[in-house]
Amino acid sequence: MSGRGWLIRVAYTGVMRCNVFGTGYLGATHAAGMAELGHDVIGVDVDAGKIAKLAAGDVPFFEPGLRKLLSDNLAAGRLRFTTDYDLATEHADLHFLGVGTPQKKGEYGADLRHVHSVIDELVPRLTRPSVIVGKSTVPVGTAADLGRRARALAAYGVDVEVAWNPEFLREGYAVQDTLHPDRIVLGVQPDSIRSEAAVRELYASLLAEGVPFLRTDLQTAELVKVSANAFLATKISFINAISEVCEIADADVTVLADALGFDPRIGRRFLNAGLGFGGGCLPKDIRAFMARAGELGAGNALAFLREVDSINMRRRTRMVELTTAACGGSLLGANIAVLGAAFKPESDDVRDSPALNVAGMLQLNGATVNVYDPEALENSRKVFPTLNYSTSVAEACDRADAVLVLTEWREFVELDPAELADVVRNRVIVDGRNCLDVARWQSAGWRVHCLGRRLESV
Ligand code: UDX
């Protein structure tokens, strides 16, 4: 089929067929989201267990709203899941790449083996002009490399374009971010003839709502994503660095953040001081960005990200110090309740979770640690089997010498200090996320310590 014929088919039908390769967090959400927009979607993965679960309407991770999106679209027949690449390539000519790009073991750089293996499996099977749209976060230059790789693997006469459409979704808001994105960025190769039309058609209903669409080259699109994450990480580490000064100067970082936030050039979001950032994106993405900049000879430009990373990691050791002080100078034999294990609320993700990291350090320092989290217990047990896990706040706090709030789940923010007072051994609470109403806890007889705020003063 000629390039023009392909475009006409796309523009004419409105409902498009597409595949999403990789059905982890990003891919599964994107597949369900595209089906919700009315398209006919197949999610493809090499993990048969994951595919079986998704096909049965079961989301293998916690994400508000995703289960309903999945089951509605499976029932409507717009969404299917398979491990069969032949079935997928027969189904559609628009293919999304949503596989993971984890940090390499022992290095800062990103591991691209999953992205490469999708290209290697997919491209030789293509028989019609096709567009492969990457969504995974990759080092700048990857998309152009994948384009060359794809052209080398494609059958004679089969034209394959590679485009890049970075994904900005946040865990906990993935459905909303997919169905109502802030912007759509599409990087295309210099000689592209069909990527923009295909992607515009797919996202037509979003574009009609006025979502900004930015067409760029491949490398700019790749850099937009890592720059956004680097900026967010920097903003969090900025306020945490200021909180270190506040703690010594006896100033209140939470009031300071509110005051800064009224300046529209600064904004209040991502200025919550506390235990800092974790998860599967920000930490690994800033490290991969530094590694790539170094390879390109621009290492100095991103040297500040090393400081951003180290401010962030320092929050975790500071939390251990603060807890030690709150327990009278030693953790040996202390009974510590840790509320929160997920890297942030509304998520069961414990990848590089500051909360779980602190829980582990407390145990290494001789404390008995009882962890409770509303959603992340199962995942926590897998990565940290030696900690004690409780099934409720009360159980975790039973005869505790100190209670730590390390993830700001609403359940913890709304705890009743009077009710918890009779459960613990000592009414000592350490707020690692600056999310508690200090006066309320104090008036119920608790000693309150806050990360980044002078403890004696609150
Ligand atoms: C992030 C980006 O926001 C998203 O655009 C990208 O696609 C993936 O990475 P996510 O990892 O889901 O999303 O989490 P995010 O909400 O950004 O929070 C990251 C971390 O920063 C969490 O550990 C959170 O607790 C912490 N954080 C956030 C703070 O410590 N202070 C803040 O003010 C905000």
XYZ file of C-alpha atoms and ligand atoms in Angstrom:
492
model
C 0.000 0.000 0.000
C 1.353 3.444 -0.816
C 2.002 5.943 1.984
C -0.918 8.056 0.777
C -3.333 5.101 0.743
C -2.340 4.313 4.313
C -3.093 7.873 5.413
C -6.495 7.898 3.724
C -7.477 4.648 5.443
C -6.533 6.085 8.800
C -8.328 9.373 8.255
C -11.434 7.712 6.897
C -12.205 5.163 9.608
C -11.668 7.293 12.737
C -11.488 4.147 14.835
C -7.939 2.932 14.598
C -6.220 -0.331 15.239
C -3.060 -0.275 17.253
C -0.798 -2.523 19.301
C 0.971 -1.733 22.533
C 4.134 -3.742 23.165
C 4.923 -4.109 26.848
C 2.016 -4.371 29.277
C 3.629 -3.137 32.459
C 2.564 0.012 34.148
C 2.922 2.264 31.136
C 1.848 -0.158 28.406
C -1.214 -1.614 30.133
C -2.496 1.861 30.945
C -1.866 3.128 27.436
C -3.574 0.094 25.867
C -6.658 0.488 28.059
C -6.648 4.259 27.512
C -6.537 3.960 23.721
C -9.393 1.429 23.823
C -11.351 3.880 25.979
C -10.871 6.475 23.235
C -12.705 4.020 20.972
C -9.824 2.291 19.227
C -9.269 -1.402 18.631
C -6.212 -2.320 20.692
C -4.035 -5.353 21.328
C -1.597 -5.367 24.244
C 1.408 -7.625 23.642
C 3.889 -8.981 26.148
C 6.350 -11.869 26.411
C 5.139 -12.586 29.965
C 2.293 -15.079 29.542
C 1.276 -14.767 33.208
C 0.829 -11.024 32.936
C -1.132 -11.378 29.692
C -3.452 -13.992 31.223
C -4.181 -11.690 34.158
C -4.867 -8.657 32.007
C -7.048 -10.683 29.624
C -9.102 -11.742 32.657
C -9.528 -8.093 33.675
C -7.052 -8.273 36.516
C -4.554 -5.417 36.901
C -1.308 -6.808 38.344
C -0.615 -3.543 40.234
C -2.619 -0.943 42.158
C -3.790 1.990 40.069
C -7.053 3.788 40.842
C -9.595 3.465 38.021
C -7.523 1.171 35.824
C -9.374 -2.043 36.649
C -12.660 -0.507 35.511
C -11.114 0.925 32.351
C -9.671 -2.491 31.573
C -12.815 -4.515 32.226
C -15.103 -2.052 30.416
C -12.959 -2.182 27.293
C -12.390 -5.938 27.393
C -16.162 -6.352 27.625
C -16.706 -3.932 24.742
C -14.340 -6.037 22.611
C -12.024 -3.096 21.933
C -9.144 -4.505 23.969
C -7.310 -7.805 23.783
C -4.045 -9.155 25.138
C -1.689 -11.666 23.592
C 1.856 -13.014 23.541
C 1.488 -13.699 19.814
C 3.481 -11.238 17.689
C 2.050 -12.678 14.465
C -1.481 -11.949 15.596
C -0.507 -8.405 16.582
C 1.310 -7.584 13.341
C -1.642 -8.820 11.335
C -3.946 -6.631 13.463
C -2.416 -3.166 13.046
C 0.147 -0.913 11.379
C 0.556 1.425 14.339
C 2.685 -0.040 17.121
C 3.472 1.532 20.483
C 6.547 0.614 22.490
C 5.829 0.704 26.207
C 8.455 -1.630 27.633
C 10.638 -0.808 30.625
C 14.053 0.854 30.476
C 15.455 0.105 33.950
C 18.771 1.303 35.321
C 21.631 -0.994 34.285
C 23.061 -3.098 37.091
C 26.044 -1.313 38.622
C 25.822 1.616 36.198
C 23.834 4.805 35.799
C 22.852 4.220 32.164
C 19.507 2.826 30.974
C 19.173 -0.818 29.984
C 17.618 -0.878 26.507
C 17.441 -4.600 25.988
C 13.613 -4.774 26.149
C 13.218 -1.979 23.596
C 15.676 -3.702 21.272
C 14.015 -7.064 21.615
C 10.588 -5.669 20.634
C 12.102 -4.108 17.493
C 13.949 -7.341 16.673
C 10.811 -9.466 17.063
C 8.354 -7.047 15.519
C 10.018 -5.518 12.477
C 10.885 -8.690 10.504
C 7.201 -9.669 10.727
C 5.904 -6.437 9.183
C 4.465 -6.733 5.697
C 2.828 -3.279 5.326
C 4.031 0.289 5.825
C 4.108 0.789 9.581
C 4.721 3.328 12.298
C 6.427 2.388 15.561
C 5.838 4.976 18.267
C 8.066 4.792 21.323
C 6.631 5.836 24.689
C 9.320 4.477 26.999
C 11.801 6.889 28.575
C 15.076 6.481 26.688
C 18.454 8.208 26.402
C 18.581 10.856 23.681
C 19.628 9.300 20.379
C 17.869 5.977 21.031
C 14.923 6.616 18.699
C 17.207 7.418 15.755
C 19.192 4.239 16.497
C 15.994 2.211 16.627
C 14.964 3.695 13.286
C 18.224 2.485 11.732
C 17.833 -0.901 13.401
C 14.248 -1.190 12.121
C 15.155 -0.232 8.553
C 17.908 -2.863 8.561
C 15.484 -5.546 9.761
C 12.489 -4.636 7.589
C 11.590 -6.822 4.634
C 12.415 -5.357 1.228
C 9.869 -2.689 0.252
C 8.301 -2.414 3.715
C 8.601 1.145 4.975
C 8.903 1.457 8.763
C 8.930 4.816 10.553
C 9.984 5.313 14.149
C 8.457 8.195 16.119
C 8.636 9.148 19.790
C 5.668 10.147 21.948
C 6.921 10.406 25.540
C 4.579 9.485 28.356
C 4.238 11.840 31.299
C 1.758 9.899 33.390
C 2.027 9.833 37.159
C 1.378 6.697 39.159
C -1.870 7.039 41.044
C -3.262 9.337 38.316
C -2.364 7.218 35.315
C -5.900 6.925 33.953
C -6.577 10.637 34.239
C -3.177 11.527 32.759
C -3.752 9.168 29.811
C -7.253 10.388 29.038
C -6.528 14.067 29.796
C -2.829 14.712 29.183
C -1.292 18.176 29.703
C 0.299 17.982 26.267
C 1.131 15.558 23.485
C 4.710 15.609 22.241
C 5.573 13.740 19.069
C 9.095 13.440 17.737
C 9.330 12.280 14.129
C 12.211 11.234 11.902
C 13.358 13.828 9.295
C 11.782 12.046 6.319
C 8.587 11.075 8.120
C 5.447 10.886 5.992
C 2.894 9.096 8.134
C 3.711 9.284 11.862
C 2.066 12.633 12.592
C -1.131 11.832 10.709
C -1.452 8.464 12.436
C -0.857 9.835 15.908
C -3.111 12.859 15.369
C -5.881 10.541 14.238
C -5.421 8.272 17.236
C -5.547 11.202 19.659
C -8.212 13.102 17.664
C -10.659 13.327 20.565
C -7.954 14.710 22.880
C -6.835 17.237 20.286
C -10.455 18.300 19.814
C -10.547 19.089 23.541
C -7.626 21.444 23.033
C -4.724 19.363 24.375
C -1.577 21.066 22.988
C 0.264 19.047 20.320
C 3.960 19.657 19.741
C 5.696 18.085 16.755
C 9.457 17.900 17.166
C 12.418 15.928 15.949
C 13.143 12.610 17.651
C 15.908 13.863 19.920
C 13.911 16.814 21.251
C 10.989 14.530 22.128
C 13.319 12.190 24.008
C 14.861 15.106 25.874
C 11.504 16.674 26.806
C 10.698 13.653 28.943
C 13.967 13.391 30.841
C 14.147 17.174 31.247
C 10.656 17.214 32.788
C 11.645 14.543 35.288
C 14.974 16.258 36.002
C 13.115 19.502 36.699
C 10.642 17.835 39.063
C 13.442 16.047 40.914
C 15.342 19.325 41.171
C 12.303 21.134 42.540
C 11.850 18.508 45.261
C 15.549 18.498 46.156
C 15.565 22.297 46.164
C 12.915 22.467 48.883
C 14.586 19.616 50.771
C 17.921 21.451 50.689
C 16.169 24.555 52.008
C 14.595 22.382 54.706
C 18.070 21.370 55.880
C 18.822 25.053 56.433
C 15.396 25.630 58.020
C 16.027 22.835 60.477
C 19.247 24.470 61.692
C 17.904 28.037 61.579
C 14.684 27.039 63.351
C 12.532 28.134 60.414
C 9.441 26.334 59.123
C 9.895 24.925 55.622
C 6.185 24.214 55.158
C 5.213 27.862 55.649
C 8.187 28.886 53.521
C 6.992 26.594 50.703
C 3.485 28.063 50.890
C 4.937 31.566 50.694
C 7.142 30.660 47.697
C 4.262 28.907 45.996
C 2.165 32.060 45.695
C 4.674 33.318 43.155
C 3.230 31.957 39.896
C 6.734 31.708 38.465
C 7.540 29.176 41.178
C 4.214 27.458 41.961
C 3.393 25.406 45.065
C 3.316 21.931 43.478
C 6.310 19.643 44.026
C 7.517 21.838 46.887
C 6.592 19.412 49.673
C 9.664 18.922 51.821
C 10.136 15.525 53.405
C 11.615 12.159 52.645
C 12.146 13.008 48.998
C 11.508 11.239 45.735
C 11.622 7.568 44.847
C 9.766 5.252 42.510
C 10.521 3.705 39.166
C 11.083 6.975 37.286
C 12.679 10.038 38.861
C 15.742 8.376 40.469
C 16.643 6.217 37.488
C 15.793 8.861 34.914
C 18.053 11.543 36.366
C 20.889 9.020 36.606
C 20.422 7.841 33.023
C 20.251 11.490 31.908
C 23.582 12.227 33.620
C 25.145 9.119 32.089
C 23.974 10.038 28.597
C 25.089 13.662 28.937
C 28.511 12.354 29.966
C 28.681 10.150 26.865
C 27.798 13.158 24.724
C 30.521 15.294 26.325
C 27.974 17.451 28.192
C 28.610 15.961 31.630
C 29.235 19.370 33.197
C 25.840 20.638 32.104
C 24.092 18.092 34.287
C 26.598 17.926 37.149
C 23.963 19.584 39.359
C 21.795 16.465 39.088
C 24.376 14.577 41.118
C 23.716 17.084 43.906
C 19.955 16.699 43.404
C 20.405 12.953 43.838
C 22.575 13.293 46.908
C 20.261 15.814 48.638
C 17.497 13.306 48.020
C 19.404 10.336 49.433
C 20.498 12.411 52.439
C 16.821 12.773 53.449
C 16.707 9.063 54.152
C 19.715 9.051 56.495
C 18.414 12.236 58.158
C 15.130 10.428 58.843
C 17.050 7.637 60.585
C 18.975 10.218 62.658
C 15.766 12.007 63.590
C 14.139 8.729 64.639
C 17.208 7.805 66.687
C 17.024 11.165 68.476
C 13.280 10.734 69.003
C 13.989 7.364 70.635
C 16.442 8.912 73.100
C 19.686 8.398 71.186
C 19.632 4.694 70.298
C 17.538 2.402 68.169
C 18.770 -0.758 69.867
C 15.728 -2.688 71.003
C 13.342 0.100 69.977
C 9.948 -0.919 68.658
C 9.223 1.252 65.617
C 5.956 1.498 63.705
C 6.464 2.501 60.070
C 3.306 3.787 58.391
C 3.786 3.725 54.633
C 5.947 1.592 52.366
C 4.915 2.731 48.877
C 7.083 5.449 47.306
C 4.010 7.712 47.333
C 0.301 7.461 48.198
C -2.220 5.873 45.803
C 0.420 3.422 44.642
C 1.640 -0.053 45.597
C 5.002 0.605 43.962
C 7.984 0.129 46.257
C 10.737 0.589 43.678
C 13.380 2.776 45.293
C 10.845 3.663 47.969
C 12.271 6.105 50.536
C 9.872 4.665 53.149
C 11.003 1.083 52.735
C 14.612 2.160 52.536
C 14.315 3.938 55.895
C 12.514 0.943 57.418
C 15.437 -1.267 56.355
C 18.040 1.122 57.800
C 16.192 1.288 61.117
C 16.255 -2.481 61.337
C 19.974 -2.574 60.532
C 20.465 -0.150 63.423
C 18.880 -2.588 65.863
C 15.211 -1.589 65.884
C 12.259 -3.923 65.540
C 10.306 -2.495 62.621
C 6.599 -3.077 62.029
C 5.439 -1.826 58.647
C 1.906 -1.087 57.529
C 0.786 0.197 54.125
C -2.751 0.071 52.693
C -1.634 -1.274 49.306
C 2.074 -2.049 49.176
C 2.512 -4.855 51.725
C 2.749 -7.661 49.196
C 5.371 -5.881 47.107
C 7.278 -4.834 50.227
C 7.462 -8.402 51.495
C 9.059 -9.462 48.227
C 11.893 -6.912 48.371
C 12.313 -6.767 52.156
C 11.223 -10.114 53.616
C 13.000 -9.593 56.959
C 10.825 -6.677 58.137
C 7.639 -7.320 60.156
C 4.448 -6.500 58.301
C 1.153 -5.595 59.969
C -2.319 -5.587 58.527
C -3.507 -2.390 60.230
C -2.231 0.848 61.735
C -3.172 -0.367 65.226
C -1.262 -3.618 64.805
C 1.854 -1.826 63.531
C 1.686 0.683 66.404
C 1.142 -1.882 69.135
C 3.549 -0.925 71.985
C 5.609 1.243 69.634
C 8.333 3.481 71.010
C 7.899 5.739 67.988
C 5.469 5.940 65.086
C 6.860 7.084 61.716
C 4.724 8.417 58.878
C 6.773 7.830 55.733
C 4.118 7.891 52.982
C 1.324 10.443 53.174
C -1.665 8.137 52.624
C -4.898 9.898 53.548
C -5.549 7.156 56.137
C -2.450 8.326 58.033
C -3.064 12.050 57.606
C -6.520 11.567 59.119
C -5.452 9.334 62.030
C -6.992 10.148 65.380
C -4.101 10.880 67.778
C -6.280 10.241 70.835
C -7.277 6.801 69.587
C -3.697 5.796 68.813
C -2.415 7.108 72.153
C -3.517 4.010 74.078
C -1.990 1.611 71.565
C 1.623 2.823 71.673
C 4.232 2.602 74.438
C 5.469 6.165 73.893
C 3.499 8.965 72.305
C 6.223 9.865 69.860
C 5.462 10.500 66.198
C 7.932 11.364 63.447
C 6.412 12.952 60.371
C 8.622 12.201 57.369
C 6.273 13.912 54.902
C 5.183 17.034 56.799
C 1.614 15.911 56.339
C 0.275 15.843 59.918
C -1.563 18.534 61.827
C 1.122 19.072 64.466
C -1.052 21.039 66.914
C -3.688 18.308 66.892
C -1.147 15.627 67.768
C 0.507 17.757 70.411
C -2.760 18.540 72.112
C -3.404 14.791 72.374
C -0.148 14.491 74.309
C 2.213 13.419 71.528
C 5.785 14.565 70.991
C 5.940 15.431 67.313
C 9.124 15.462 65.228
C 9.089 16.650 61.624
C 11.710 16.055 58.960
C 13.119 19.428 57.929
C 11.604 21.353 60.838
C 13.330 21.895 64.196
C 11.775 19.292 66.515
C 11.920 21.210 69.762
C 10.087 24.111 68.206
C 6.981 22.222 67.088
C 6.984 10.915 37.782
C 6.569 12.124 36.935
O 5.774 13.015 37.730
C 5.791 11.675 35.720
O 5.471 12.777 34.893
C 6.625 10.672 34.940
O 5.902 10.180 33.828
C 7.048 9.521 35.836
O 7.720 10.012 36.983
P 5.720 9.319 39.518
O 6.988 8.538 39.619
O 4.423 8.597 39.381
O 5.775 10.326 38.269
O 5.638 10.188 40.847
P 5.525 11.714 41.237
O 4.137 12.032 41.593
O 6.218 12.574 40.277
O 6.358 11.690 42.606
C 7.730 11.269 42.610
C 8.289 11.233 44.002
O 8.479 12.559 44.472
C 7.441 10.519 45.052
O 8.306 9.714 45.832
C 6.861 11.659 45.874
O 6.610 11.266 47.197
C 7.982 12.683 45.801
N 7.534 14.072 45.986
C 6.643 14.627 45.120
C 8.038 14.830 47.041
O 8.861 14.345 47.831
N 7.630 16.133 47.182
C 6.742 16.706 46.337
O 6.419 17.879 46.535
C 6.232 15.940 45.269
